[in-house]
């Protein structure tokens, strides 16, 4: 072997060493991809993990603090995801942050994750599911007043005050490129998804922009006739928080009997 190596010219020896390094680096890279890919579990309904709550436009984590406590009181681990910047930037960048949070949970041993998206946070959840491999760890999803097909308010904001509609606002305009693209991708058949909204919503217009094909779609007033709940009250309303906990716990996410609202 030594004689064979020494017989090579110096340039050829350098070439062989370089090729060897490239092969080693490539093998290590493939190993990393396989390790990260293999580390993401496929969620099973009988193996609940932590609940990740995604704030709405503006990224106000305090808006979900009470709901997170309600989830913890039901015996689940709950974390409110911190969105980048002020939560008005690119929704795809926000979905990437959610992806990091899911990956961190899995690296800590979580067998799955449940997602609760409030307002634009529900759009972030949907983007994550559509565009990230970690989505197979999703066990259940609940969205609250989410403009999954946009809100007229976003379009009006840009018209009334030029420059007053940041990136996320533009993306939430009905018919935007982002919403059109994600709308072409159906949600996974085996993923339980509960979408809740209130008919009193004046932020998401129309309120049933929260309706999603393949999900269990519920206007709060269908269960609680006469309820008056604004968009900002969705994460704290007792009936809504009860629905969230039930959806994360029971096989049937909604009790549509006359006593369902009281429960």
mmCIF file of C-alpha atoms in Angstrom:
data_model
loop_
_atom_site.group_PDB
_atom_site.id
_atom_site.type_symbol
_atom_site.label_atom_id
_atom_site.label_comp_id
_atom_site.label_asym_id
_atom_site.label_seq_id
_atom_site.Cartn_x
_atom_site.Cartn_y
_atom_site.Cartn_z
ATOM 1 C CA UNK A 1 0.000 0.000 0.000
ATOM 2 C CA UNK A 2 2.820 2.374 0.941
ATOM 3 C CA UNK A 3 4.578 1.658 -2.340
ATOM 4 C CA UNK A 4 1.383 2.315 -4.304
ATOM 5 C CA UNK A 5 0.833 5.628 -2.524
ATOM 6 C CA UNK A 6 4.426 6.770 -2.879
ATOM 7 C CA UNK A 7 4.292 5.971 -6.577
ATOM 8 C CA UNK A 8 1.645 8.650 -7.076
ATOM 9 C CA UNK A 9 2.739 12.164 -7.950
ATOM 10 C CA UNK A 10 2.196 14.889 -5.357
ATOM 11 C CA UNK A 11 -0.756 16.432 -7.273
ATOM 12 C CA UNK A 12 -2.481 13.035 -7.511
ATOM 13 C CA UNK A 13 -1.989 12.425 -3.788
ATOM 14 C CA UNK A 14 -3.584 15.786 -3.019
ATOM 15 C CA UNK A 15 -6.489 14.920 -5.333
ATOM 16 C CA UNK A 16 -7.047 11.569 -3.594
ATOM 17 C CA UNK A 17 -7.001 13.218 -0.156
ATOM 18 C CA UNK A 18 -9.485 15.840 -1.334
ATOM 19 C CA UNK A 19 -11.854 13.199 -2.715
ATOM 20 C CA UNK A 20 -11.628 11.272 0.529
ATOM 21 C CA UNK A 21 -12.596 14.357 2.536
ATOM 22 C CA UNK A 22 -15.573 15.028 0.259
ATOM 23 C CA UNK A 23 -16.811 11.448 0.635
ATOM 24 C CA UNK A 24 -16.463 11.659 4.434
ATOM 25 C CA UNK A 25 -18.289 14.992 4.631
ATOM 26 C CA UNK A 26 -21.053 13.657 2.388
ATOM 27 C CA UNK A 27 -21.457 10.565 4.532
ATOM 28 C CA UNK A 28 -21.659 12.648 7.686
ATOM 29 C CA UNK A 29 -24.236 14.934 6.045
ATOM 30 C CA UNK A 30 -26.379 11.988 5.004
ATOM 31 C CA UNK A 31 -26.146 10.612 8.518
ATOM 32 C CA UNK A 32 -27.346 13.903 9.979
ATOM 33 C CA UNK A 33 -30.309 14.032 7.604
ATOM 34 C CA UNK A 34 -31.261 10.473 8.376
ATOM 35 C CA UNK A 35 -30.876 11.045 12.114
ATOM 36 C CA UNK A 36 -33.018 14.192 12.109
ATOM 37 C CA UNK A 37 -35.612 12.650 9.807
ATOM 38 C CA UNK A 38 -35.765 9.438 11.816
ATOM 39 C CA UNK A 39 -36.120 11.379 15.074
ATOM 40 C CA UNK A 40 -39.541 12.759 14.132
ATOM 41 C CA UNK A 41 -42.240 10.309 15.294
ATOM 42 C CA UNK A 42 -45.502 9.708 13.529
ATOM 43 C CA UNK A 43 -48.094 10.847 16.040
ATOM 44 C CA UNK A 44 -50.387 8.241 17.584
ATOM 45 C CA UNK A 45 -53.656 9.264 19.247
ATOM 46 C CA UNK A 46 -52.847 7.247 22.359
ATOM 47 C CA UNK A 47 -49.517 9.031 22.896
ATOM 48 C CA UNK A 48 -50.214 12.696 23.676
ATOM 49 C CA UNK A 49 -47.253 15.022 24.019
ATOM 50 C CA UNK A 50 -46.976 18.712 24.856
ATOM 51 C CA UNK A 51 -49.421 21.333 23.617
ATOM 52 C CA UNK A 52 -47.887 24.196 21.646
ATOM 53 C CA UNK A 53 -49.980 27.366 21.524
ATOM 54 C CA UNK A 54 -49.314 29.826 18.693
ATOM 55 C CA UNK A 55 -50.282 33.494 19.215
ATOM 56 C CA UNK A 56 -52.064 35.644 16.675
ATOM 57 C CA UNK A 57 -51.035 38.687 14.668
ATOM 58 C CA UNK A 58 -48.605 40.733 16.729
ATOM 59 C CA UNK A 59 -47.306 37.674 18.605
ATOM 60 C CA UNK A 60 -48.773 38.620 22.011
ATOM 61 C CA UNK A 61 -47.975 35.571 24.160
ATOM 62 C CA UNK A 62 -49.945 36.968 27.111
ATOM 63 C CA UNK A 63 -53.148 36.525 25.106
ATOM 64 C CA UNK A 64 -52.729 32.756 25.435
ATOM 65 C CA UNK A 65 -51.312 32.590 28.965
ATOM 66 C CA UNK A 66 -54.693 31.877 30.561
ATOM 67 C CA UNK A 67 -55.557 29.186 28.021
ATOM 68 C CA UNK A 68 -52.154 27.575 28.562
ATOM 69 C CA UNK A 69 -52.873 27.435 32.303
ATOM 70 C CA UNK A 70 -56.273 25.880 31.612
ATOM 71 C CA UNK A 71 -54.588 23.189 29.496
ATOM 72 C CA UNK A 72 -52.030 22.549 32.227
ATOM 73 C CA UNK A 73 -54.818 22.247 34.809
ATOM 74 C CA UNK A 74 -56.201 19.440 32.652
ATOM 75 C CA UNK A 75 -52.921 17.576 33.103
ATOM 76 C CA UNK A 76 -51.086 18.506 29.910
ATOM 77 C CA UNK A 77 -47.811 20.271 29.325
ATOM 78 C CA UNK A 78 -48.387 23.570 27.481
ATOM 79 C CA UNK A 79 -45.985 26.094 25.954
ATOM 80 C CA UNK A 80 -46.814 29.377 24.219
ATOM 81 C CA UNK A 81 -44.509 29.712 21.203
ATOM 82 C CA UNK A 82 -42.540 32.965 20.945
ATOM 83 C CA UNK A 83 -42.878 34.270 17.394
ATOM 84 C CA UNK A 84 -40.001 36.204 15.797
ATOM 85 C CA UNK A 85 -39.926 39.975 15.979
ATOM 86 C CA UNK A 86 -43.300 41.528 16.653
ATOM 87 C CA UNK A 87 -45.301 38.749 15.027
ATOM 88 C CA UNK A 88 -46.214 40.841 11.991
ATOM 89 C CA UNK A 89 -43.470 39.529 9.712
ATOM 90 C CA UNK A 90 -43.508 36.755 7.132
ATOM 91 C CA UNK A 91 -45.880 33.986 8.238
ATOM 92 C CA UNK A 92 -43.559 31.416 6.672
ATOM 93 C CA UNK A 93 -40.760 32.616 8.950
ATOM 94 C CA UNK A 94 -43.156 32.191 11.868
ATOM 95 C CA UNK A 95 -43.945 28.647 10.694
ATOM 96 C CA UNK A 96 -40.195 27.941 10.682
ATOM 97 C CA UNK A 97 -40.011 29.037 14.338
ATOM 98 C CA UNK A 98 -42.890 26.688 15.120
ATOM 99 C CA UNK A 99 -40.966 23.958 13.311
ATOM 100 C CA UNK A 100 -37.998 24.602 15.625
ATOM 101 C CA UNK A 101 -40.294 24.371 18.664
ATOM 102 C CA UNK A 102 -41.717 21.046 17.489
ATOM 103 C CA UNK A 103 -38.251 19.681 16.787
ATOM 104 C CA UNK A 104 -37.068 20.765 20.238
ATOM 105 C CA UNK A 105 -40.048 18.986 21.844
ATOM 106 C CA UNK A 106 -39.299 15.803 19.910
ATOM 107 C CA UNK A 107 -35.605 16.004 20.794
ATOM 108 C CA UNK A 108 -36.706 16.167 24.444
ATOM 109 C CA UNK A 109 -38.561 12.873 23.970
ATOM 110 C CA UNK A 110 -42.086 14.017 23.068
ATOM 111 C CA UNK A 111 -43.991 11.270 21.188
ATOM 112 C CA UNK A 112 -46.215 13.867 19.485
ATOM 113 C CA UNK A 113 -47.423 17.456 19.747
ATOM 114 C CA UNK A 114 -50.850 19.087 19.818
ATOM 115 C CA UNK A 115 -51.258 22.549 18.303
ATOM 116 C CA UNK A 116 -53.558 25.401 19.302
ATOM 117 C CA UNK A 117 -53.462 28.372 16.930
ATOM 118 C CA UNK A 118 -55.224 31.616 17.814
ATOM 119 C CA UNK A 119 -56.193 34.000 15.010
ATOM 120 C CA UNK A 120 -53.275 34.293 12.541
ATOM 121 C CA UNK A 121 -51.517 31.655 14.655
ATOM 122 C CA UNK A 122 -53.867 29.142 13.059
ATOM 123 C CA UNK A 123 -52.548 30.153 9.637
ATOM 124 C CA UNK A 124 -49.012 29.647 10.963
ATOM 125 C CA UNK A 125 -49.993 26.143 12.099
ATOM 126 C CA UNK A 126 -51.465 25.355 8.704
ATOM 127 C CA UNK A 127 -48.332 26.585 6.930
ATOM 128 C CA UNK A 128 -46.172 24.457 9.196
ATOM 129 C CA UNK A 129 -48.276 21.390 8.457
ATOM 130 C CA UNK A 130 -48.095 22.021 4.721
ATOM 131 C CA UNK A 131 -44.395 22.797 4.426
ATOM 132 C CA UNK A 132 -42.393 21.043 7.179
ATOM 133 C CA UNK A 133 -41.465 17.388 7.677
ATOM 134 C CA UNK A 134 -41.966 17.644 11.435
ATOM 135 C CA UNK A 135 -45.708 17.900 10.716
ATOM 136 C CA UNK A 136 -46.014 14.144 11.071
ATOM 137 C CA UNK A 137 -45.586 14.678 14.820
ATOM 138 C CA UNK A 138 -48.903 16.566 14.954
ATOM 139 C CA UNK A 139 -51.529 14.614 16.882
ATOM 140 C CA UNK A 140 -54.390 17.146 17.079
ATOM 141 C CA UNK A 141 -55.005 20.739 16.029
ATOM 142 C CA UNK A 142 -57.389 23.378 17.377
ATOM 143 C CA UNK A 143 -57.719 26.818 15.779
ATOM 144 C CA UNK A 144 -59.571 29.776 17.273
ATOM 145 C CA UNK A 145 -60.935 32.533 15.059
ATOM 146 C CA UNK A 146 -58.276 31.874 12.433
ATOM 147 C CA UNK A 147 -58.496 33.715 9.090
ATOM 148 C CA UNK A 148 -57.599 30.593 7.131
ATOM 149 C CA UNK A 149 -58.937 32.217 3.976
ATOM 150 C CA UNK A 150 -57.955 35.745 4.958
ATOM 151 C CA UNK A 151 -59.788 38.692 6.434
ATOM 152 C CA UNK A 152 -61.199 41.745 4.691
ATOM 153 C CA UNK A 153 -59.704 43.859 7.480
ATOM 154 C CA UNK A 154 -56.193 43.154 6.154
ATOM 155 C CA UNK A 155 -57.075 44.384 2.697
ATOM 156 C CA UNK A 156 -58.779 47.490 4.056
ATOM 157 C CA UNK A 157 -55.790 48.357 6.231
ATOM 158 C CA UNK A 158 -53.492 48.619 3.248
ATOM 159 C CA UNK A 159 -55.986 50.711 1.293
ATOM 160 C CA UNK A 160 -56.813 53.183 4.052
ATOM 161 C CA UNK A 161 -53.251 53.794 5.225
ATOM 162 C CA UNK A 162 -50.600 52.992 2.594
ATOM 163 C CA UNK A 163 -47.652 51.229 4.175
ATOM 164 C CA UNK A 164 -49.616 50.372 7.312
ATOM 165 C CA UNK A 165 -50.042 46.712 6.322
ATOM 166 C CA UNK A 166 -46.870 44.722 7.205
ATOM 167 C CA UNK A 167 -45.904 41.459 5.531
ATOM 168 C CA UNK A 168 -48.200 39.232 7.602
ATOM 169 C CA UNK A 169 -51.074 41.656 7.068
ATOM 170 C CA UNK A 170 -50.556 41.480 3.301
ATOM 171 C CA UNK A 171 -50.393 37.685 3.439
ATOM 172 C CA UNK A 172 -53.716 37.613 5.312
ATOM 173 C CA UNK A 173 -55.509 39.530 2.576
ATOM 174 C CA UNK A 174 -58.148 37.268 0.969
ATOM 175 C CA UNK A 175 -56.774 35.773 -2.241
ATOM 176 C CA UNK A 176 -53.128 36.433 -1.343
ATOM 177 C CA UNK A 177 -50.485 34.278 -2.985
ATOM 178 C CA UNK A 178 -49.650 32.578 0.316
ATOM 179 C CA UNK A 179 -53.262 31.696 1.177
ATOM 180 C CA UNK A 180 -53.940 30.509 -2.370
ATOM 181 C CA UNK A 181 -50.912 28.216 -2.281
ATOM 182 C CA UNK A 182 -51.669 26.693 1.096
ATOM 183 C CA UNK A 183 -55.350 26.282 0.238
ATOM 184 C CA UNK A 184 -54.345 23.833 -2.500
ATOM 185 C CA UNK A 185 -52.923 21.481 0.125
ATOM 186 C CA UNK A 186 -55.580 19.537 2.035
ATOM 187 C CA UNK A 187 -55.023 18.767 5.685
ATOM 188 C CA UNK A 188 -53.946 15.177 6.444
ATOM 189 C CA UNK A 189 -56.901 12.787 6.520
ATOM 190 C CA UNK A 190 -55.940 11.244 9.864
ATOM 191 C CA UNK A 191 -55.348 14.549 11.676
ATOM 192 C CA UNK A 192 -58.212 15.630 13.983
ATOM 193 C CA UNK A 193 -58.720 19.380 13.560
ATOM 194 C CA UNK A 194 -61.271 21.526 15.376
ATOM 195 C CA UNK A 195 -61.845 25.045 14.041
ATOM 196 C CA UNK A 196 -63.846 27.346 16.330
ATOM 197 C CA UNK A 197 -64.999 30.867 15.602
ATOM 198 C CA UNK A 198 -67.512 33.404 16.898
ATOM 199 C CA UNK A 199 -70.177 35.064 14.796
ATOM 200 C CA UNK A 200 -69.424 38.294 16.708
ATOM 201 C CA UNK A 201 -65.932 38.501 15.186
ATOM 202 C CA UNK A 202 -65.221 41.909 13.660
ATOM 203 C CA UNK A 203 -61.489 41.249 13.183
ATOM 204 C CA UNK A 204 -61.791 38.193 10.961
ATOM 205 C CA UNK A 205 -64.328 39.078 8.310
ATOM 206 C CA UNK A 206 -66.231 37.085 7.410
ATOM 207 C CA UNK A 207 -65.948 35.088 10.657
ATOM 208 C CA UNK A 208 -66.368 31.770 8.857
ATOM 209 C CA UNK A 209 -63.073 32.374 7.061
ATOM 210 C CA UNK A 210 -62.087 29.982 9.858
ATOM 211 C CA UNK A 211 -63.985 27.176 8.117
ATOM 212 C CA UNK A 212 -61.642 24.494 6.778
ATOM 213 C CA UNK A 213 -62.411 21.501 4.604
ATOM 214 C CA UNK A 214 -61.582 18.309 6.495
ATOM 215 C CA UNK A 215 -61.886 19.892 9.940
ATOM 216 C CA UNK A 216 -64.701 19.861 12.478
ATOM 217 C CA UNK A 217 -66.030 23.404 11.993
ATOM 218 C CA UNK A 218 -67.991 25.049 14.806
ATOM 219 C CA UNK A 219 -69.325 28.545 15.300
ATOM 220 C CA UNK A 220 -69.556 29.051 19.073
ATOM 221 C CA UNK A 221 -73.146 30.240 18.753
ATOM 222 C CA UNK A 222 -74.119 26.871 17.272
ATOM 223 C CA UNK A 223 -73.385 25.318 20.661
ATOM 224 C CA UNK A 224 -74.158 28.295 22.886
ATOM 225 C CA UNK A 225 -77.036 30.270 21.337
ATOM 226 C CA UNK A 226 -77.018 33.851 22.493
ATOM 227 C CA UNK A 227 -73.309 33.841 23.402
ATOM 228 C CA UNK A 228 -71.634 37.189 22.729
ATOM 229 C CA UNK A 229 -67.882 36.679 22.331
ATOM 230 C CA UNK A 230 -65.530 39.024 20.495
ATOM 231 C CA UNK A 231 -62.444 37.897 18.593
ATOM 232 C CA UNK A 232 -60.114 38.940 21.409
ATOM 233 C CA UNK A 233 -62.199 37.007 23.961
ATOM 234 C CA UNK A 234 -61.890 33.628 22.238
ATOM 235 C CA UNK A 235 -58.815 32.429 24.206
ATOM 236 C CA UNK A 236 -60.386 33.313 27.566
ATOM 237 C CA UNK A 237 -64.078 32.527 27.118
ATOM 238 C CA UNK A 238 -64.997 29.582 29.420
ATOM 239 C CA UNK A 239 -67.029 27.791 26.748
ATOM 240 C CA UNK A 240 -64.198 28.094 24.233
ATOM 241 C CA UNK A 241 -61.501 26.971 26.652
ATOM 242 C CA UNK A 242 -63.688 24.013 27.560
ATOM 243 C CA UNK A 243 -63.963 23.114 23.876
ATOM 244 C CA UNK A 244 -60.191 23.339 23.487
ATOM 245 C CA UNK A 245 -59.514 21.010 26.417
ATOM 246 C CA UNK A 246 -62.175 18.556 25.225
ATOM 247 C CA UNK A 247 -60.711 18.554 21.703
ATOM 248 C CA UNK A 248 -57.258 17.769 23.081
ATOM 249 C CA UNK A 249 -58.601 15.011 25.310
ATOM 250 C CA UNK A 250 -61.716 13.300 23.955
ATOM 251 C CA UNK A 251 -62.260 11.278 20.816
ATOM 252 C CA UNK A 252 -65.321 13.426 20.046
ATOM 253 C CA UNK A 253 -64.188 17.063 20.112
ATOM 254 C CA UNK A 254 -67.649 18.638 20.330
ATOM 255 C CA UNK A 255 -70.724 17.816 22.415
ATOM 256 C CA UNK A 256 -73.619 18.968 20.228
ATOM 257 C CA UNK A 257 -76.325 17.947 22.699
ATOM 258 C CA UNK A 258 -78.472 20.661 24.355
ATOM 259 C CA UNK A 259 -76.273 20.432 27.451
ATOM 260 C CA UNK A 260 -73.033 20.660 25.500
ATOM 261 C CA UNK A 261 -72.520 24.368 26.138
ATOM 262 C CA UNK A 262 -73.010 23.924 29.885
ATOM 263 C CA UNK A 263 -70.401 21.179 29.941
#
